[in-house]
Short mmCIF file of C-alpha atoms and ligand atoms in Angstrom, two decimals:
data_model
loop_
_atom_site.label_atom_id
_atom_site.label_comp_id
_atom_site.label_asym_id
_atom_site.label_seq_id
_atom_site.Cartn_x
_atom_site.Cartn_y
_atom_site.Cartn_z
CA MET A 1 0.00 0.00 0.00
CA SER A 2 1.23 3.51 -0.76
CA LYS A 3 2.07 5.61 2.27
CA ILE A 4 3.56 8.78 3.64
CA ILE A 5 6.55 8.57 5.92
CA ILE A 6 7.03 11.35 8.46
CA ASN A 7 10.62 11.82 9.55
CA LYS A 8 10.32 12.77 13.22
CA ARG A 9 13.97 13.68 13.58
CA ASN A 10 13.74 16.17 10.72
CA TYR A 11 10.62 17.80 12.14
CA ILE A 12 12.33 18.23 15.51
CA HIS A 13 15.46 19.53 13.78
CA ASN A 14 13.33 22.21 12.10
CA LEU A 15 11.49 23.10 15.32
CA ASP A 16 14.88 23.52 16.99
CA ILE A 17 16.05 26.00 14.35
CA ILE A 18 12.74 27.85 14.52
CA SER A 19 12.74 28.15 18.30
CA LYS A 20 16.27 29.54 18.21
CA GLN A 21 15.12 32.17 15.73
CA ALA A 22 12.01 33.00 17.77
CA GLY A 23 13.84 32.96 21.10
CA SER A 24 12.15 29.95 22.71
CA LYS A 25 9.66 27.11 22.22
CA GLU A 26 7.03 29.24 23.95
CA LYS A 27 7.25 31.74 21.12
CA ILE A 28 6.11 29.30 18.43
CA ALA A 29 2.60 28.38 17.36
CA VAL A 30 2.78 25.49 14.90
CA VAL A 31 0.43 25.90 11.94
CA LEU A 32 -1.50 22.67 11.40
CA LYS A 33 -4.22 23.76 8.98
CA ASP A 34 -5.16 21.49 6.08
CA ASN A 35 -4.09 18.30 7.80
CA ALA A 36 -0.77 19.85 8.82
CA TYR A 37 0.00 20.80 5.20
CA GLY A 38 -0.79 17.23 4.17
CA HIS A 39 1.57 15.68 6.73
CA GLY A 40 -1.16 14.37 9.07
CA ILE A 41 -2.54 16.58 11.83
CA ILE A 42 -2.48 13.96 14.60
CA GLU A 43 0.98 12.62 13.76
CA ILE A 44 2.50 16.12 13.67
CA SER A 45 0.65 17.29 16.80
CA LYS A 46 2.06 14.40 18.81
CA ILE A 47 5.64 15.26 17.90
CA ALA A 48 5.11 19.00 18.43
CA LYS A 49 3.71 18.34 21.89
CA GLU A 50 6.57 16.03 22.77
CA PHE A 51 9.01 18.74 21.69
CA GLY A 52 7.29 21.19 24.03
CA ILE A 53 5.15 23.31 21.73
CA LYS A 54 2.09 24.71 23.51
CA LYS A 55 0.27 26.58 20.75
CA ALA A 56 -1.22 25.60 17.40
CA VAL A 57 -3.07 27.28 14.54
CA VAL A 58 -5.80 25.58 12.49
CA LYS A 59 -8.36 26.55 9.89
CA ASN A 60 -11.63 25.49 11.48
CA LEU A 61 -13.36 23.94 14.46
CA LYS A 62 -13.25 20.45 13.00
CA GLU A 63 -9.46 20.56 12.97
CA ALA A 64 -9.31 22.16 16.42
CA LEU A 65 -11.41 19.39 17.98
CA LYS A 66 -9.01 16.75 16.66
CA ILE A 67 -6.05 18.25 18.52
CA GLU A 68 -7.70 19.78 21.58
CA ASP A 69 -5.75 17.54 23.98
CA PHE A 70 -2.33 18.28 22.50
CA PHE A 71 -2.05 22.04 23.07
CA GLU A 72 -2.83 24.75 25.62
CA ASP A 73 -3.94 27.29 23.03
CA ILE A 74 -5.43 26.66 19.61
CA ILE A 75 -6.09 29.56 17.27
CA ILE A 76 -8.87 28.99 14.75
CA LEU A 77 -8.37 31.13 11.65
CA SER A 78 -11.67 31.01 9.80
CA GLU A 79 -14.73 29.57 11.42
CA ILE A 80 -17.80 31.69 10.73
CA ASN A 81 -20.33 29.88 12.92
CA PHE A 82 -18.52 29.44 16.18
CA HIS A 83 -20.65 28.11 19.00
CA THR A 84 -18.41 25.80 20.97
CA TYR A 85 -16.79 26.83 24.23
CA SER A 86 -13.35 25.64 25.20
CA HIS A 87 -10.67 27.34 27.29
CA THR A 88 -8.20 26.16 24.69
CA PHE A 89 -9.81 27.68 21.60
CA HIS A 90 -9.28 31.21 20.35
CA ILE A 91 -11.36 32.26 17.39
CA VAL A 92 -10.02 34.83 14.93
CA ILE A 93 -12.28 37.80 14.25
CA ASN A 94 -11.90 38.89 10.63
CA SER A 95 -14.50 41.68 10.52
CA ILE A 96 -16.56 43.97 12.76
CA GLU A 97 -19.79 42.17 11.76
CA GLN A 98 -18.44 38.86 13.02
CA ILE A 99 -18.13 40.15 16.60
CA HIS A 100 -21.88 40.07 17.24
CA LYS A 101 -22.20 36.45 16.15
CA ILE A 102 -19.80 35.00 18.71
CA PRO A 103 -21.11 33.66 22.05
CA LYS A 104 -20.03 35.52 25.20
CA ASN A 105 -16.85 34.55 27.06
CA THR A 106 -15.28 33.15 23.90
CA ASN A 107 -11.54 33.84 23.54
CA VAL A 108 -10.94 35.95 20.46
CA HIS A 109 -7.96 37.14 18.46
CA LEU A 110 -8.64 40.27 16.48
CA LYS A 111 -7.09 40.32 13.03
CA VAL A 112 -5.94 43.69 11.76
CA ASP A 113 -5.33 44.37 8.08
CA THR A 114 -1.90 45.98 7.79
CA GLY A 115 -1.65 45.75 3.99
CA MET A 116 -2.60 42.33 2.70
CA HIS A 117 -6.27 43.33 2.23
CA ARG A 118 -7.53 39.79 2.55
CA ASN A 119 -9.04 39.62 6.04
CA GLY A 120 -9.15 41.74 9.16
CA ILE A 121 -10.35 45.12 10.35
CA SER A 122 -8.51 48.32 9.49
CA LYS A 123 -6.38 50.17 12.04
CA ASN A 124 -8.91 52.97 12.37
CA GLN A 125 -11.60 50.46 13.39
CA LEU A 126 -9.60 49.26 16.40
CA LYS A 127 -11.52 51.26 19.01
CA GLU A 128 -14.88 50.29 17.53
CA ALA A 129 -13.88 46.62 17.40
CA ILE A 130 -12.49 46.44 20.92
CA ASP A 131 -15.54 48.30 22.29
CA GLY A 132 -17.74 45.77 20.46
CA ILE A 133 -15.73 42.87 21.88
CA CYS A 134 -16.25 44.23 25.40
CA ARG A 135 -19.96 44.83 24.90
CA GLN A 136 -20.36 41.30 23.60
CA ASN A 137 -18.43 40.03 26.68
CA LEU A 138 -15.77 38.37 24.59
CA ASN A 139 -12.32 37.70 25.94
CA LEU A 140 -9.71 39.58 23.86
CA THR A 141 -6.68 37.27 24.04
CA GLY A 142 -4.80 38.23 20.87
CA ILE A 143 -4.13 40.84 18.19
CA MET A 144 -2.70 39.59 14.92
CA THR A 145 -1.90 40.47 11.34
CA HIS A 146 -0.56 38.62 8.32
CA HIS A 147 2.23 39.57 5.91
CA ARG A 148 1.58 39.54 2.18
CA GLY A 149 5.18 39.74 1.00
CA ALA A 150 7.70 38.71 3.64
CA ASP A 151 9.22 36.25 1.15
CA GLY A 152 9.91 38.89 -1.51
CA LEU A 153 13.00 41.01 -2.00
CA ASN A 154 11.36 44.40 -1.45
CA SER A 155 10.27 46.82 1.25
CA GLU A 156 6.67 45.60 1.65
CA PHE A 157 7.56 43.56 4.66
CA PHE A 158 8.95 46.62 6.41
CA TRP A 159 5.95 48.87 5.93
CA GLN A 160 3.60 46.14 7.11
CA LYS A 161 5.85 45.63 10.12
CA ARG A 162 5.71 49.34 10.84
CA ASN A 163 1.93 49.31 10.53
CA PHE A 164 1.72 46.48 13.04
CA ARG A 165 3.93 48.40 15.46
CA LEU A 166 1.47 51.31 15.28
CA VAL A 167 -1.38 48.82 15.87
CA LYS A 168 0.37 47.52 18.98
CA GLU A 169 0.77 51.02 20.40
CA GLU A 170 -2.87 51.86 19.70
CA VAL A 171 -4.11 48.61 21.25
CA LYS A 172 -2.02 49.22 24.37
CA ARG A 173 -3.60 52.67 24.74
CA ILE A 174 -7.14 51.37 24.23
CA CYS A 175 -6.64 48.49 26.68
CA GLU A 176 -5.42 50.87 29.37
CA GLN A 177 -8.42 53.14 28.82
CA LEU A 178 -10.79 50.18 29.14
CA PHE A 179 -8.95 48.43 32.02
CA LEU A 180 -8.34 45.38 29.82
CA PRO A 181 -5.39 43.01 30.19
CA LEU A 182 -2.96 43.17 27.28
CA PRO A 183 -3.62 40.59 24.53
CA LYS A 184 -0.85 38.55 22.86
CA PHE A 185 0.57 40.06 19.66
CA HIS A 186 1.55 37.94 16.67
CA SER A 187 2.26 38.74 13.03
CA CYS A 188 4.95 36.48 11.59
CA ASN A 189 4.66 33.44 9.34
CA SER A 190 7.80 31.45 8.46
CA ALA A 191 9.17 33.95 5.97
CA ALA A 192 8.59 36.94 8.25
CA LEU A 193 10.14 35.23 11.28
CA PHE A 194 13.35 34.50 9.42
CA ARG A 195 13.52 38.08 8.17
CA THR A 196 13.24 39.46 11.67
CA ALA A 197 16.47 40.10 13.52
CA ASN A 198 15.05 40.98 16.93
CA PHE A 199 11.79 39.14 17.19
CA ASP A 200 9.59 40.99 19.68
CA ASP A 201 6.08 39.60 19.13
CA ASP A 202 4.65 37.21 21.73
CA PHE A 203 4.86 34.34 19.25
CA ALA A 204 5.14 33.47 15.54
CA ARG A 205 2.80 31.28 13.49
CA VAL A 206 5.10 28.89 11.70
CA GLY A 207 3.92 26.53 8.98
CA ILE A 208 6.09 25.76 5.97
CA ALA A 209 9.48 26.12 7.69
CA SER A 210 8.54 23.46 10.24
CA TYR A 211 7.87 21.06 7.37
CA GLY A 212 11.32 21.80 5.96
CA TYR A 213 10.69 24.29 3.17
CA PHE A 214 11.37 27.90 2.69
CA GLU A 215 10.01 29.89 -0.22
CA ASN A 216 11.94 33.10 0.39
CA HIS A 217 13.72 34.91 -2.39
CA PRO A 218 17.00 33.06 -3.17
CA SER A 219 19.13 35.99 -2.11
CA PHE A 220 18.05 35.63 1.52
CA ASP A 221 20.15 33.54 3.89
CA LYS A 222 19.92 29.79 3.41
CA ILE A 223 18.49 28.02 6.42
CA ASP A 224 19.31 24.40 7.10
CA LEU A 225 15.75 23.05 7.16
CA LYS A 226 15.01 19.41 6.32
CA PRO A 227 11.89 18.14 4.52
CA VAL A 228 9.78 16.02 6.86
CA LEU A 229 7.58 14.10 4.44
CA SER A 230 8.31 11.44 1.85
CA LEU A 231 5.78 9.63 -0.32
CA TRP A 232 6.13 5.91 -1.03
CA ALA A 233 4.42 3.79 -3.68
CA GLN A 234 4.10 0.02 -3.80
CA LYS A 235 4.47 -2.13 -6.90
CA VAL A 236 1.32 -3.65 -8.39
CA THR A 237 2.64 -5.43 -11.50
CA THR A 238 5.80 -5.77 -13.61
CA ARG A 239 6.03 -6.49 -17.35
CA VAL A 240 8.42 -6.32 -20.26
CA LEU A 241 7.67 -3.54 -22.67
CA LYS A 242 8.89 -4.52 -26.11
CA LYS A 243 10.52 -2.16 -28.56
CA ASN A 244 7.93 0.30 -29.97
CA GLN A 245 5.29 -0.61 -27.37
CA SER A 246 3.84 2.13 -25.21
CA VAL A 247 2.45 2.41 -21.70
CA GLY A 248 -0.43 4.36 -20.15
CA TYR A 249 -3.25 6.59 -21.43
CA GLY A 250 -2.76 7.92 -24.93
CA GLY A 251 0.25 5.64 -25.40
CA THR A 252 2.40 8.73 -25.14
CA TYR A 253 5.47 6.97 -23.85
CA LYS A 254 6.98 4.64 -26.41
CA THR A 255 10.14 2.62 -25.87
CA ASP A 256 12.86 2.15 -28.49
CA LYS A 257 14.12 -1.07 -26.90
CA ASN A 258 12.88 -3.86 -24.66
CA ILE A 259 12.56 -2.55 -21.10
CA ILE A 260 11.06 -3.68 -17.81
CA VAL A 261 8.31 -1.46 -16.43
CA SER A 262 6.29 -1.68 -13.23
CA THR A 263 3.00 -0.13 -12.22
CA TYR A 264 2.77 1.48 -8.77
CA ASP A 265 -0.26 2.25 -6.64
CA ILE A 266 -0.18 6.04 -6.63
CA GLY A 267 -1.89 8.52 -8.91
CA TYR A 268 -3.42 11.97 -8.95
CA GLY A 269 -6.40 10.63 -6.99
CA ASP A 270 -4.00 10.34 -4.05
CA GLY A 271 -2.97 13.93 -4.53
CA PHE A 272 0.21 13.16 -6.47
CA LEU A 273 -0.45 15.69 -9.20
CA ARG A 274 -0.63 14.46 -12.77
CA ILE A 275 2.52 14.45 -14.90
CA ASN A 276 2.12 13.96 -18.64
CA GLU A 277 4.28 13.49 -21.72
CA ASN A 278 5.35 17.14 -21.69
CA GLN A 279 7.08 16.84 -18.36
CA SER A 280 9.82 14.60 -17.14
CA TYR A 281 10.24 13.47 -13.56
CA LYS A 282 12.66 11.11 -11.90
CA THR A 283 12.24 9.70 -8.40
CA PRO A 284 15.04 10.30 -5.86
CA LYS A 285 16.57 6.93 -6.87
CA GLY A 286 16.46 7.94 -10.53
CA TYR A 287 13.45 5.99 -11.81
CA LYS A 288 11.60 7.73 -14.59
CA VAL A 289 7.84 8.30 -14.69
CA LEU A 290 6.79 6.77 -18.03
CA GLY A 291 3.90 8.42 -19.86
CA ARG A 292 0.90 9.91 -18.12
CA ILE A 293 0.02 9.43 -14.49
CA SER A 294 -3.41 7.84 -14.02
CA MET A 295 -5.85 8.45 -11.19
CA ASP A 296 -4.59 5.55 -9.08
CA ASN A 297 -1.48 4.27 -10.90
CA LEU A 298 1.73 5.33 -12.47
CA SER A 299 4.50 3.49 -14.36
CA LEU A 300 8.21 3.55 -13.64
CA ASP A 301 11.27 1.89 -15.18
CA SER A 302 11.82 0.07 -11.90
CA GLN A 303 11.29 -3.36 -10.37
CA ASP A 304 11.58 -2.32 -6.72
CA GLU A 305 8.75 -3.43 -4.45
CA GLU A 306 8.59 0.03 -2.89
CA VAL A 307 9.67 3.32 -4.43
CA CYS A 308 10.07 6.71 -2.83
CA MET A 309 8.20 9.09 -5.15
CA PHE A 310 9.64 12.21 -3.52
CA ASP A 311 11.37 13.27 -0.33
CA ASP A 312 11.74 16.92 -1.29
CA ALA A 313 8.73 18.66 -2.83
CA ARG A 314 10.75 21.30 -4.63
CA ALA A 315 11.49 19.28 -7.77
CA LEU A 316 7.78 18.57 -8.22
CA ALA A 317 6.85 22.17 -7.42
CA LYS A 318 9.08 23.23 -10.30
CA ILE A 319 7.48 20.77 -12.73
CA HIS A 320 3.98 21.85 -11.74
CA ASN A 321 4.86 25.53 -11.71
CA THR A 322 3.77 25.93 -8.12
CA ILE A 323 5.16 26.11 -4.58
CA SER A 324 6.16 23.34 -2.16
CA TYR A 325 3.06 24.18 -0.05
CA GLU A 326 0.74 22.91 -2.79
CA ILE A 327 2.67 19.69 -3.49
CA VAL A 328 2.43 18.49 0.11
CA THR A 329 -1.00 19.92 0.96
CA THR A 330 -2.76 18.15 -1.91
CA LEU A 331 -1.72 14.70 -0.65
CA SER A 332 -4.83 12.73 0.31
CA SER A 333 -5.71 12.43 3.99
CA GLU A 334 -6.59 8.80 3.18
CA LEU A 335 -2.95 7.86 2.65
CA LYS A 336 -1.45 5.97 5.57
CA ARG A 337 1.01 8.04 7.63
CA GLU A 338 3.93 6.30 9.28
CA VAL A 339 6.23 8.12 11.69
CA ILE A 340 9.84 6.98 11.87
C1 PLP B 401 -0.96 29.56 6.78
C2 PLP B 401 -0.76 30.69 7.68
C3 PLP B 401 0.46 30.87 8.38
C4 PLP B 401 1.69 30.01 8.13
O1 PLP B 401 2.37 30.46 7.01
P1 PLP B 401 3.76 29.75 6.54
O2 PLP B 401 4.19 30.56 5.38
O3 PLP B 401 3.40 28.35 6.16
O4 PLP B 401 4.68 29.80 7.70
C5 PLP B 401 0.53 31.90 9.30
N1 PLP B 401 -0.52 32.73 9.51
C6 PLP B 401 -1.68 32.61 8.86
C7 PLP B 401 -2.78 33.56 9.13
C8 PLP B 401 -1.84 31.60 7.92
O5 PLP B 401 -3.00 31.49 7.24
#
C-alpha cells in the first residue's frame, strides 16, 4: 500500500532551528491547517507536543477538535459559525460584523489588516472593534496580522511591520483606557520570522518552515531546514515492454528497446499531481515516470517493491509551476502516515 513517511527527527530539527530564531519554544505556534499541510494533523501534533510546543493554529473547528488535547492554546483562523466553548480555543475575528455572532466569554484574536487586504479590520476600526468585543463580553486574548510579501525582495515587509507596530501602540492605549489586560501580539509566518532580527512579538505562526521548506527569495540567507515528508508507492505489477510498445493513457510513452516497467499504486487521486508526456520526472533513486500518471497508478522503469516518489517537494513544485506548499497539501488524507 502507498504511504507517507514522516521523519520525526527532521521535524524536531526544524522546530529547533525555529525556536532559536524566535527565542524559545514558547514563542512558536505550529500551523496545522489542512491536515498539517498534508503531513497528518495527529501525527504532527504528537511530535510537536513532545518537543514542548504549547500553541497551534488551524483553519476550522473540526481541525481544532481533533487536537484539543495536545495544546494549551489553539487559534482557529476562519470559522464563521462558532458556538463551541473551550478554554483552549481562540477564534479569529476577521471583521466587525463577526463580533456580534460570537457567544459571550469566547476567547478571540482580532485580526488587523496591515496591507494584505484579505481579512481583518482596518487600524482605524480598532476602538470600535475592541468596544464591540467588550460589549459582547468576549475575551480579547490576541491581536494579529498577516504579511503579504515577507518572502519577496522588497520593502513591503517593512511597511507592514511598521503598521503592526502602530497597531500595537494603539491597542495598548485602548486596553489601558478600558482596564483590559494586554492581549498577545503575533504577526509572523515562516518567511517573516526569518527576516526578523530581533523578534519581539509574543509568538510566531510557523507553517512551511517546520515542514522543511522555505520559499523566500533566493538571495536571503539559506536556512538548514530538512523536509519532513516522503511519499512511497508500492508495486502492483511488472512487465516487459517490447521495442515500440507504449504504456499508459494515450500511449504517449513509447520505448525504443525492450525494457522492464512496473506499475505502482499512486496517482493523482492520491494527490500526487498528474505528470504527462510534456514533463519529465525522476524519483530520488532515478526511476523515470513513463507516460501519463493515471488516477490511481503510475508506471516507472523500476522493479523495486517500494519506491520513494519524492522526499523533497521542490522538484515537483518546479514541474507543476507551483510552490512546495501545494505539493504536500494536496496529498490525500486517506494515505497511511507512518512516523519513523
Ligand atoms: C498559513 C498561515 C500561516 C503560516 O504560514 P507559513 O508561510 O506556512 O509559515 C501563518 N498565519 C496565517 C494567518 C496563515 O494562514
